[in-house]
């Protein structure tokens, strides 16, 4: 029922908010603890999300290296998630990208360390 | 409630437009960046909802309302959003008030119309009866 109201009012709300209220509502309702959402809260959440998108885009661009190329890139965003406290909640979904070769190298080094530790502990046991 | 994964996404076209308008002219954003921002926006809604719910639990009313959302933005360290959100709320309330008044006026007009239509109808019926009576009188005279 509320969706029907949202659908009807959508034309009016387009001026205030561009994101579809019905979709915002679906996302909000997927949160298990939420029982009911007031229409004003829905409108404000949609508006806040738009402000967030603007903020994330401009912040990342200003602080990122894409600035030289006059383009906003993924790495600008993942840098923001890692370095800014405000955007830290995004760190898991905006992980830093790493070259496969680098990753394999890291794995090798880690494995090497583990083996060294193992050898040391064996030596200790032998001594005692 | 089972949602398909795509239901939790926001429309790419709208997200892209918001990004474009936020960045200065001549600045592009890669498709990957747009997609990432879209995902981030969905996560933002989830996080904000969860946070807002803490404020809802504190009150007696179980409905998530406007002030819960405003408190949440402060809590999440997005104080910069509070003023524009308050302005948006004012505008929304004015709009709703205007719509309500417009529909009430419409209803009033409709009722007025119905009343006057009924008056016309009864007047016509009276005239019809009068004519019949006149005819009857003439017939009697002829007889």
PDB file of C-alpha atoms in Angstrom:
ATOM      1  CA  UNK A   1       0.000   0.000   0.000  1.00  0.00           C
ATOM      2  CA  UNK A   2       2.699   2.481   0.874  1.00  0.00           C
ATOM      3  CA  UNK A   3       4.416   1.603  -2.403  1.00  0.00           C
ATOM      4  CA  UNK A   4       1.326   2.657  -4.277  1.00  0.00           C
ATOM      5  CA  UNK A   5       1.423   5.991  -2.494  1.00  0.00           C
ATOM      6  CA  UNK A   6       5.103   6.309  -3.346  1.00  0.00           C
ATOM      7  CA  UNK A   7       4.350   5.467  -6.956  1.00  0.00           C
ATOM      8  CA  UNK A   8       1.681   8.166  -7.162  1.00  0.00           C
ATOM      9  CA  UNK A   9       3.754  10.801  -5.450  1.00  0.00           C
ATOM     10  CA  UNK A  10       6.881   9.943  -7.382  1.00  0.00           C
ATOM     11  CA  UNK A  11       6.204  12.737  -9.841  1.00  0.00           C
ATOM     12  CA  UNK A  12       6.041  15.290  -7.081  1.00  0.00           C
ATOM     13  CA  UNK A  13       9.103  13.939  -5.357  1.00  0.00           C
ATOM     14  CA  UNK A  14      11.216  13.921  -8.483  1.00  0.00           C
ATOM     15  CA  UNK A  15      11.975  17.540  -7.843  1.00  0.00           C
ATOM     16  CA  UNK A  16      13.287  16.912  -4.351  1.00  0.00           C
ATOM     17  CA  UNK A  17      14.812  13.534  -4.900  1.00  0.00           C
ATOM     18  CA  UNK A  18      15.990  11.640  -8.005  1.00  0.00           C
ATOM     19  CA  UNK A  19      16.563   8.195  -6.548  1.00  0.00           C
ATOM     20  CA  UNK A  20      13.479   5.927  -6.671  1.00  0.00           C
ATOM     21  CA  UNK A  21      11.839   5.778  -3.249  1.00  0.00           C
ATOM     22  CA  UNK A  22      10.533   2.259  -3.857  1.00  0.00           C
ATOM     23  CA  UNK A  23      14.074   0.936  -4.294  1.00  0.00           C
ATOM     24  CA  UNK A  24      15.370   2.805  -1.249  1.00  0.00           C
ATOM     25  CA  UNK A  25      12.498   1.290   0.701  1.00  0.00           C
ATOM     26  CA  UNK A  26      13.403  -2.246  -0.425  1.00  0.00           C
ATOM     27  CA  UNK A  27      16.970  -1.774   0.781  1.00  0.00           C
ATOM     28  CA  UNK A  28      15.850  -0.329   4.108  1.00  0.00           C
ATOM     29  CA  UNK A  29      13.351  -3.134   4.682  1.00  0.00           C
ATOM     30  CA  UNK A  30      16.022  -5.748   4.075  1.00  0.00           C
ATOM     31  CA  UNK A  31      17.363  -4.730   7.474  1.00  0.00           C
ATOM     32  CA  UNK A  32      15.766  -7.245   9.851  1.00  0.00           C
ATOM     33  CA  UNK A  33      15.123  -4.989  12.849  1.00  0.00           C
ATOM     34  CA  UNK A  34      13.152  -2.383  10.924  1.00  0.00           C
ATOM     35  CA  UNK A  35       9.376  -2.667  11.282  1.00  0.00           C
ATOM     36  CA  UNK A  36       7.869   0.441   9.704  1.00  0.00           C
ATOM     37  CA  UNK A  37       9.234   3.484   7.939  1.00  0.00           C
ATOM     38  CA  UNK A  38       7.585   6.889   7.945  1.00  0.00           C
ATOM     39  CA  UNK A  39       7.269   8.477   4.485  1.00  0.00           C
ATOM     40  CA  UNK A  40       9.340  11.503   5.553  1.00  0.00           C
ATOM     41  CA  UNK A  41      12.134   9.230   6.744  1.00  0.00           C
ATOM     42  CA  UNK A  42      12.092   7.520   3.343  1.00  0.00           C
ATOM     43  CA  UNK A  43      12.380  10.823   1.487  1.00  0.00           C
ATOM     44  CA  UNK A  44      15.202  12.003   3.755  1.00  0.00           C
ATOM     45  CA  UNK A  45      17.121   8.746   3.421  1.00  0.00           C
ATOM     46  CA  UNK A  46      16.884   8.997  -0.364  1.00  0.00           C
ATOM     47  CA  UNK A  47      18.067  12.598  -0.234  1.00  0.00           C
ATOM     48  CA  UNK A  48      20.902  11.702   2.154  1.00  0.00           C
ATOM     49  CA  UNK A  49      22.014   8.954  -0.230  1.00  0.00           C
ATOM     50  CA  UNK A  50      22.210  11.464  -3.056  1.00  0.00           C
ATOM     51  CA  UNK A  51      24.279  13.801  -0.875  1.00  0.00           C
ATOM     52  CA  UNK A  52      26.480  10.845  -0.007  1.00  0.00           C
ATOM     53  CA  UNK A  53      27.100   9.974  -3.656  1.00  0.00           C
ATOM     54  CA  UNK A  54      28.077  13.593  -4.371  1.00  0.00           C
ATOM     55  CA  UNK A  55      30.345  13.720  -1.332  1.00  0.00           C
ATOM     56  CA  UNK A  56      32.067  10.399  -2.027  1.00  0.00           C
ATOM     57  CA  UNK A  57      32.671  11.337  -5.658  1.00  0.00           C
ATOM     58  CA  UNK A  58      34.042  14.828  -5.004  1.00  0.00           C
ATOM     59  CA  UNK A  59      36.096  13.824  -1.951  1.00  0.00           C
ATOM     60  CA  UNK A  60      37.692  10.892  -3.771  1.00  0.00           C
ATOM     61  CA  UNK A  61      38.464  13.032  -6.780  1.00  0.00           C
ATOM     62  CA  UNK A  62      40.057  15.790  -4.715  1.00  0.00           C
ATOM     63  CA  UNK A  63      42.215  13.392  -2.704  1.00  0.00           C
ATOM     64  CA  UNK A  64      42.958  10.917  -5.431  1.00  0.00           C
ATOM     65  CA  UNK A  65      45.623  10.626  -8.081  1.00  0.00           C
ATOM     66  CA  UNK A  66      43.037  10.487 -10.874  1.00  0.00           C
ATOM     67  CA  UNK A  67      43.130  14.267 -10.665  1.00  0.00           C
ATOM     68  CA  UNK A  68      46.057  14.405 -13.069  1.00  0.00           C
ATOM     69  CA  UNK A  69      44.064  12.569 -15.679  1.00  0.00           C
ATOM     70  CA  UNK A  70      40.900  14.584 -14.926  1.00  0.00           C
ATOM     71  CA  UNK A  71      39.076  11.365 -14.190  1.00  0.00           C
ATOM     72  CA  UNK A  72      37.666   9.673 -11.149  1.00  0.00           C
ATOM     73  CA  UNK A  73      38.924   6.108 -10.937  1.00  0.00           C
ATOM     74  CA  UNK A  74      38.218   3.078  -8.777  1.00  0.00           C
ATOM     75  CA  UNK A  75      41.531   3.435  -6.973  1.00  0.00           C
ATOM     76  CA  UNK A  76      40.586   6.980  -5.895  1.00  0.00           C
ATOM     77  CA  UNK A  77      37.560   5.459  -4.212  1.00  0.00           C
ATOM     78  CA  UNK A  78      39.386   2.605  -2.530  1.00  0.00           C
ATOM     79  CA  UNK A  79      42.008   5.059  -1.273  1.00  0.00           C
ATOM     80  CA  UNK A  80      39.242   7.119   0.286  1.00  0.00           C
ATOM     81  CA  UNK A  81      37.745   4.053   1.972  1.00  0.00           C
ATOM     82  CA  UNK A  82      41.110   3.153   3.422  1.00  0.00           C
ATOM     83  CA  UNK A  83      42.336   6.571   4.458  1.00  0.00           C
ATOM     84  CA  UNK A  84      39.264   8.489   5.550  1.00  0.00           C
ATOM     85  CA  UNK A  85      37.650   7.639   8.874  1.00  0.00           C
ATOM     86  CA  UNK A  86      34.277   8.860   7.654  1.00  0.00           C
ATOM     87  CA  UNK A  87      34.294   6.420   4.749  1.00  0.00           C
ATOM     88  CA  UNK A  88      35.897   3.524   6.521  1.00  0.00           C
ATOM     89  CA  UNK A  89      32.640   1.555   6.584  1.00  0.00           C
ATOM     90  CA  UNK A  90      33.180   1.104   2.825  1.00  0.00           C
ATOM     91  CA  UNK A  91      36.592  -0.535   3.187  1.00  0.00           C
ATOM     92  CA  UNK A  92      35.269  -4.075   2.728  1.00  0.00           C
ATOM     93  CA  UNK A  93      33.375  -3.346  -0.468  1.00  0.00           C
ATOM     94  CA  UNK A  94      36.049  -1.128  -1.983  1.00  0.00           C
ATOM     95  CA  UNK A  95      39.176  -3.201  -1.488  1.00  0.00           C
ATOM     96  CA  UNK A  96      42.492  -2.100  -2.857  1.00  0.00           C
ATOM     97  CA  UNK A  97      43.378  -3.769  -6.083  1.00  0.00           C
ATOM     98  CA  UNK A  98      46.624  -5.614  -6.313  1.00  0.00           C
ATOM     99  CA  UNK A  99      48.502  -7.115  -9.228  1.00  0.00           C
ATOM    100  CA  UNK A 100      48.263 -10.915  -9.280  1.00  0.00           C
ATOM    101  CA  UNK A 101      52.052 -11.168  -9.501  1.00  0.00           C
ATOM    102  CA  UNK A 102      52.473  -9.042  -6.386  1.00  0.00           C
ATOM    103  CA  UNK A 103      49.945 -11.143  -4.518  1.00  0.00           C
ATOM    104  CA  UNK A 104      51.721 -14.389  -5.417  1.00  0.00           C
ATOM    105  CA  UNK A 105      54.980 -12.856  -4.270  1.00  0.00           C
ATOM    106  CA  UNK A 106      53.401 -11.903  -0.966  1.00  0.00           C
ATOM    107  CA  UNK A 107      52.105 -15.446  -0.517  1.00  0.00           C
ATOM    108  CA  UNK A 108      55.526 -16.880  -1.183  1.00  0.00           C
ATOM    109  CA  UNK A 109      57.142 -14.572   1.326  1.00  0.00           C
ATOM    110  CA  UNK A 110      54.537 -15.415   3.922  1.00  0.00           C
ATOM    111  CA  UNK A 111      55.036 -19.133   3.362  1.00  0.00           C
ATOM    112  CA  UNK A 112      58.777 -18.625   3.675  1.00  0.00           C
ATOM    113  CA  UNK A 113      58.328 -16.890   7.036  1.00  0.00           C
ATOM    114  CA  UNK A 114      56.121 -19.656   8.353  1.00  0.00           C
ATOM    115  CA  UNK A 115      58.663 -22.272   7.436  1.00  0.00           C
ATOM    116  CA  UNK A 116      61.458 -20.347   9.165  1.00  0.00           C
ATOM    117  CA  UNK A 117      59.399 -20.100  12.337  1.00  0.00           C
ATOM    118  CA  UNK A 118      58.770 -23.815  12.219  1.00  0.00           C
ATOM    119  CA  UNK A 119      62.484 -24.559  11.929  1.00  0.00           C
ATOM    120  CA  UNK A 120      63.255 -22.303  14.905  1.00  0.00           C
ATOM    121  CA  UNK A 121      60.737 -24.028  17.145  1.00  0.00           C
ATOM    122  CA  UNK A 122      62.102 -27.441  16.177  1.00  0.00           C
ATOM    123  CA  UNK A 123      65.561 -26.286  17.167  1.00  0.00           C
ATOM    124  CA  UNK A 124      64.235 -25.170  20.534  1.00  0.00           C
ATOM    125  CA  UNK A 125      62.707 -28.542  21.182  1.00  0.00           C
ATOM    126  CA  UNK A 126      65.935 -30.285  20.249  1.00  0.00           C
ATOM    127  CA  UNK A 127      67.895 -28.174  22.733  1.00  0.00           C
ATOM    128  CA  UNK A 128      65.590 -28.886  25.663  1.00  0.00           C
TER     129      UNK A 128
ATOM    130  CA  UNK B   1      11.955 -11.808   2.814  1.00  0.00           C
ATOM    131  CA  UNK B   2      14.021 -12.944  -0.136  1.00  0.00           C
ATOM    132  CA  UNK B   3      15.216 -10.216  -2.467  1.00  0.00           C
ATOM    133  CA  UNK B   4      17.118 -10.803  -5.624  1.00  0.00           C
ATOM    134  CA  UNK B   5      20.596  -9.219  -5.477  1.00  0.00           C
ATOM    135  CA  UNK B   6      19.746  -6.637  -8.137  1.00  0.00           C
ATOM    136  CA  UNK B   7      16.850  -5.302  -6.055  1.00  0.00           C
ATOM    137  CA  UNK B   8      19.339  -3.920  -3.580  1.00  0.00           C
ATOM    138  CA  UNK B   9      21.049  -1.896  -6.289  1.00  0.00           C
ATOM    139  CA  UNK B  10      20.216   1.633  -7.227  1.00  0.00           C
ATOM    140  CA  UNK B  11      19.621   2.547 -10.890  1.00  0.00           C
ATOM    141  CA  UNK B  12      22.950   3.203 -12.636  1.00  0.00           C
ATOM    142  CA  UNK B  13      21.589   6.026 -14.759  1.00  0.00           C
ATOM    143  CA  UNK B  14      20.565   8.097 -11.765  1.00  0.00           C
ATOM    144  CA  UNK B  15      23.802   7.420  -9.866  1.00  0.00           C
ATOM    145  CA  UNK B  16      25.866   8.366 -12.913  1.00  0.00           C
ATOM    146  CA  UNK B  17      23.938  11.603 -13.318  1.00  0.00           C
ATOM    147  CA  UNK B  18      24.456  12.564  -9.686  1.00  0.00           C
ATOM    148  CA  UNK B  19      28.196  11.872  -9.981  1.00  0.00           C
ATOM    149  CA  UNK B  20      28.455  13.848 -13.212  1.00  0.00           C
ATOM    150  CA  UNK B  21      26.680  16.841 -11.719  1.00  0.00           C
ATOM    151  CA  UNK B  22      28.889  16.728  -8.624  1.00  0.00           C
ATOM    152  CA  UNK B  23      32.191  16.606 -10.464  1.00  0.00           C
ATOM    153  CA  UNK B  24      33.299  19.637 -12.422  1.00  0.00           C
ATOM    154  CA  UNK B  25      32.855  19.885 -16.175  1.00  0.00           C
ATOM    155  CA  UNK B  26      35.332  17.847 -18.128  1.00  0.00           C
ATOM    156  CA  UNK B  27      35.896  15.357 -15.334  1.00  0.00           C
ATOM    157  CA  UNK B  28      34.915  11.820 -16.222  1.00  0.00           C
ATOM    158  CA  UNK B  29      34.344   8.821 -14.073  1.00  0.00           C
ATOM    159  CA  UNK B  30      35.202   5.292 -15.102  1.00  0.00           C
ATOM    160  CA  UNK B  31      32.435   2.696 -15.353  1.00  0.00           C
ATOM    161  CA  UNK B  32      34.184   0.845 -12.560  1.00  0.00           C
ATOM    162  CA  UNK B  33      34.110   3.922 -10.346  1.00  0.00           C
ATOM    163  CA  UNK B  34      30.407   4.460 -11.064  1.00  0.00           C
ATOM    164  CA  UNK B  35      29.591   0.870 -10.224  1.00  0.00           C
ATOM    165  CA  UNK B  36      31.635   1.099  -7.046  1.00  0.00           C
ATOM    166  CA  UNK B  37      29.869   4.293  -5.967  1.00  0.00           C
ATOM    167  CA  UNK B  38      26.510   2.659  -6.638  1.00  0.00           C
ATOM    168  CA  UNK B  39      27.422  -0.256  -4.370  1.00  0.00           C
ATOM    169  CA  UNK B  40      28.697   2.184  -1.773  1.00  0.00           C
ATOM    170  CA  UNK B  41      25.376   4.033  -1.887  1.00  0.00           C
ATOM    171  CA  UNK B  42      23.451   0.819  -1.188  1.00  0.00           C
ATOM    172  CA  UNK B  43      25.759   0.058   1.720  1.00  0.00           C
ATOM    173  CA  UNK B  44      25.212   3.604   2.965  1.00  0.00           C
ATOM    174  CA  UNK B  45      21.439   3.042   3.049  1.00  0.00           C
ATOM    175  CA  UNK B  46      21.861  -0.227   4.950  1.00  0.00           C
ATOM    176  CA  UNK B  47      24.300   1.281   7.423  1.00  0.00           C
ATOM    177  CA  UNK B  48      22.147   4.382   7.930  1.00  0.00           C
ATOM    178  CA  UNK B  49      19.020   2.280   8.450  1.00  0.00           C
ATOM    179  CA  UNK B  50      20.717   0.069  10.984  1.00  0.00           C
ATOM    180  CA  UNK B  51      22.073   3.099  12.824  1.00  0.00           C
ATOM    181  CA  UNK B  52      18.715   4.897  12.692  1.00  0.00           C
ATOM    182  CA  UNK B  53      17.062   1.869  14.210  1.00  0.00           C
ATOM    183  CA  UNK B  54      19.053   2.403  17.381  1.00  0.00           C
ATOM    184  CA  UNK B  55      17.339   5.749  17.763  1.00  0.00           C
ATOM    185  CA  UNK B  56      13.942   4.174  17.031  1.00  0.00           C
ATOM    186  CA  UNK B  57      14.467   1.591  19.781  1.00  0.00           C
ATOM    187  CA  UNK B  58      15.118   4.365  22.290  1.00  0.00           C
ATOM    188  CA  UNK B  59      11.707   5.973  21.666  1.00  0.00           C
ATOM    189  CA  UNK B  60       8.252   4.556  22.256  1.00  0.00           C
ATOM    190  CA  UNK B  61       7.129   4.753  18.637  1.00  0.00           C
ATOM    191  CA  UNK B  62       8.329   1.846  16.495  1.00  0.00           C
ATOM    192  CA  UNK B  63       8.310   3.768  13.263  1.00  0.00           C
ATOM    193  CA  UNK B  64      11.485   5.145  11.770  1.00  0.00           C
ATOM    194  CA  UNK B  65      10.844   8.871  11.319  1.00  0.00           C
ATOM    195  CA  UNK B  66      12.547  11.992   9.974  1.00  0.00           C
ATOM    196  CA  UNK B  67      14.268  12.971  13.200  1.00  0.00           C
ATOM    197  CA  UNK B  68      15.760   9.473  13.515  1.00  0.00           C
ATOM    198  CA  UNK B  69      17.318   9.942  10.084  1.00  0.00           C
ATOM    199  CA  UNK B  70      18.727  13.359  11.037  1.00  0.00           C
ATOM    200  CA  UNK B  71      20.203  12.001  14.280  1.00  0.00           C
ATOM    201  CA  UNK B  72      21.728   9.148  12.321  1.00  0.00           C
ATOM    202  CA  UNK B  73      23.553  11.484   9.947  1.00  0.00           C
ATOM    203  CA  UNK B  74      25.171  13.225  12.901  1.00  0.00           C
ATOM    204  CA  UNK B  75      26.061   9.882  14.431  1.00  0.00           C
ATOM    205  CA  UNK B  76      27.695   8.707  11.216  1.00  0.00           C
ATOM    206  CA  UNK B  77      29.709  11.919  11.031  1.00  0.00           C
ATOM    207  CA  UNK B  78      27.833  13.334   8.074  1.00  0.00           C
ATOM    208  CA  UNK B  79      26.834  16.543   9.879  1.00  0.00           C
ATOM    209  CA  UNK B  80      27.271  18.413   6.610  1.00  0.00           C
ATOM    210  CA  UNK B  81      24.114  16.659   5.355  1.00  0.00           C
ATOM    211  CA  UNK B  82      21.916  17.880   8.206  1.00  0.00           C
ATOM    212  CA  UNK B  83      21.184  21.396   6.932  1.00  0.00           C
ATOM    213  CA  UNK B  84      20.314  20.412   3.340  1.00  0.00           C
ATOM    214  CA  UNK B  85      18.217  17.540   4.698  1.00  0.00           C
ATOM    215  CA  UNK B  86      16.281  19.872   6.978  1.00  0.00           C
ATOM    216  CA  UNK B  87      15.638  22.150   4.000  1.00  0.00           C
ATOM    217  CA  UNK B  88      14.458  19.189   1.934  1.00  0.00           C
ATOM    218  CA  UNK B  89      12.140  18.152   4.763  1.00  0.00           C
ATOM    219  CA  UNK B  90      10.605  21.645   4.922  1.00  0.00           C
ATOM    220  CA  UNK B  91      10.070  21.634   1.161  1.00  0.00           C
ATOM    221  CA  UNK B  92       8.527  18.162   1.287  1.00  0.00           C
ATOM    222  CA  UNK B  93       6.135  19.143   4.072  1.00  0.00           C
ATOM    223  CA  UNK B  94       5.074  22.291   2.200  1.00  0.00           C
ATOM    224  CA  UNK B  95       4.476  20.199  -0.909  1.00  0.00           C
ATOM    225  CA  UNK B  96       2.386  17.646   0.970  1.00  0.00           C
ATOM    226  CA  UNK B  97       0.360  20.431   2.571  1.00  0.00           C
ATOM    227  CA  UNK B  98      -0.268  21.978  -0.832  1.00  0.00           C
ATOM    228  CA  UNK B  99      -1.364  18.637  -2.276  1.00  0.00           C
ATOM    229  CA  UNK B 100      -3.712  18.012   0.627  1.00  0.00           C
ATOM    230  CA  UNK B 101      -5.304  21.431   0.298  1.00  0.00           C
ATOM    231  CA  UNK B 102      -5.659  20.990  -3.447  1.00  0.00           C
ATOM    232  CA  UNK B 103      -7.413  17.666  -3.083  1.00  0.00           C
ATOM    233  CA  UNK B 104      -9.687  19.014  -0.353  1.00  0.00           C
ATOM    234  CA  UNK B 105     -10.636  21.943  -2.585  1.00  0.00           C
ATOM    235  CA  UNK B 106     -11.311  19.522  -5.422  1.00  0.00           C
ATOM    236  CA  UNK B 107     -13.612  17.523  -3.183  1.00  0.00           C
ATOM    237  CA  UNK B 108     -15.426  20.673  -2.106  1.00  0.00           C
ATOM    238  CA  UNK B 109     -15.936  21.701  -5.714  1.00  0.00           C
ATOM    239  CA  UNK B 110     -17.186  18.237  -6.575  1.00  0.00           C
ATOM    240  CA  UNK B 111     -19.704  18.292  -3.728  1.00  0.00           C
ATOM    241  CA  UNK B 112     -20.910  21.734  -4.795  1.00  0.00           C
ATOM    242  CA  UNK B 113     -21.370  20.492  -8.339  1.00  0.00           C
ATOM    243  CA  UNK B 114     -23.284  17.431  -7.205  1.00  0.00           C
ATOM    244  CA  UNK B 115     -25.576  19.621  -5.060  1.00  0.00           C
ATOM    245  CA  UNK B 116     -26.414  21.982  -7.909  1.00  0.00           C
ATOM    246  CA  UNK B 117     -26.952  19.054 -10.273  1.00  0.00           C
ATOM    247  CA  UNK B 118     -29.469  17.571  -7.854  1.00  0.00           C
ATOM    248  CA  UNK B 119     -31.260  20.897  -7.645  1.00  0.00           C
ATOM    249  CA  UNK B 120     -31.518  21.106 -11.446  1.00  0.00           C
ATOM    250  CA  UNK B 121     -32.755  17.535 -11.609  1.00  0.00           C
ATOM    251  CA  UNK B 122     -35.578  18.121  -9.123  1.00  0.00           C
ATOM    252  CA  UNK B 123     -36.529  21.347 -10.914  1.00  0.00           C
ATOM    253  CA  UNK B 124     -36.798  19.446 -14.223  1.00  0.00           C
ATOM    254  CA  UNK B 125     -38.956  16.787 -12.584  1.00  0.00           C
ATOM    255  CA  UNK B 126     -41.305  19.444 -11.220  1.00  0.00           C
ATOM    256  CA  UNK B 127     -41.627  21.047 -14.654  1.00  0.00           C
ATOM    257  CA  UNK B 128     -42.325  17.647 -16.201  1.00  0.00           C
ATOM    258  CA  UNK B 129     -45.159  17.034 -13.768  1.00  0.00           C
ATOM    259  CA  UNK B 130     -46.617  20.480 -14.423  1.00  0.00           C
ATOM    260  CA  UNK B 131     -46.738  19.787 -18.171  1.00  0.00           C
ATOM    261  CA  UNK B 132     -48.507  16.487 -17.615  1.00  0.00           C
ATOM    262  CA  UNK B 133     -51.099  18.123 -15.444  1.00  0.00           C
ATOM    263  CA  UNK B 134     -51.755  20.784 -18.091  1.00  0.00           C
ATOM    264  CA  UNK B 135     -52.213  18.074 -20.727  1.00  0.00           C
ATOM    265  CA  UNK B 136     -54.654  16.203 -18.536  1.00  0.00           C
ATOM    266  CA  UNK B 137     -56.687  19.348 -18.000  1.00  0.00           C
ATOM    267  CA  UNK B 138     -56.921  19.948 -21.770  1.00  0.00           C
ATOM    268  CA  UNK B 139     -58.091  16.410 -22.372  1.00  0.00           C
ATOM    269  CA  UNK B 140     -60.799  16.765 -19.797  1.00  0.00           C
ATOM    270  CA  UNK B 141     -61.986  19.963 -21.416  1.00  0.00           C
ATOM    271  CA  UNK B 142     -62.195  18.218 -24.762  1.00  0.00           C
ATOM    272  CA  UNK B 143     -64.296  15.504 -23.242  1.00  0.00           C
TER     273      UNK B 143
END
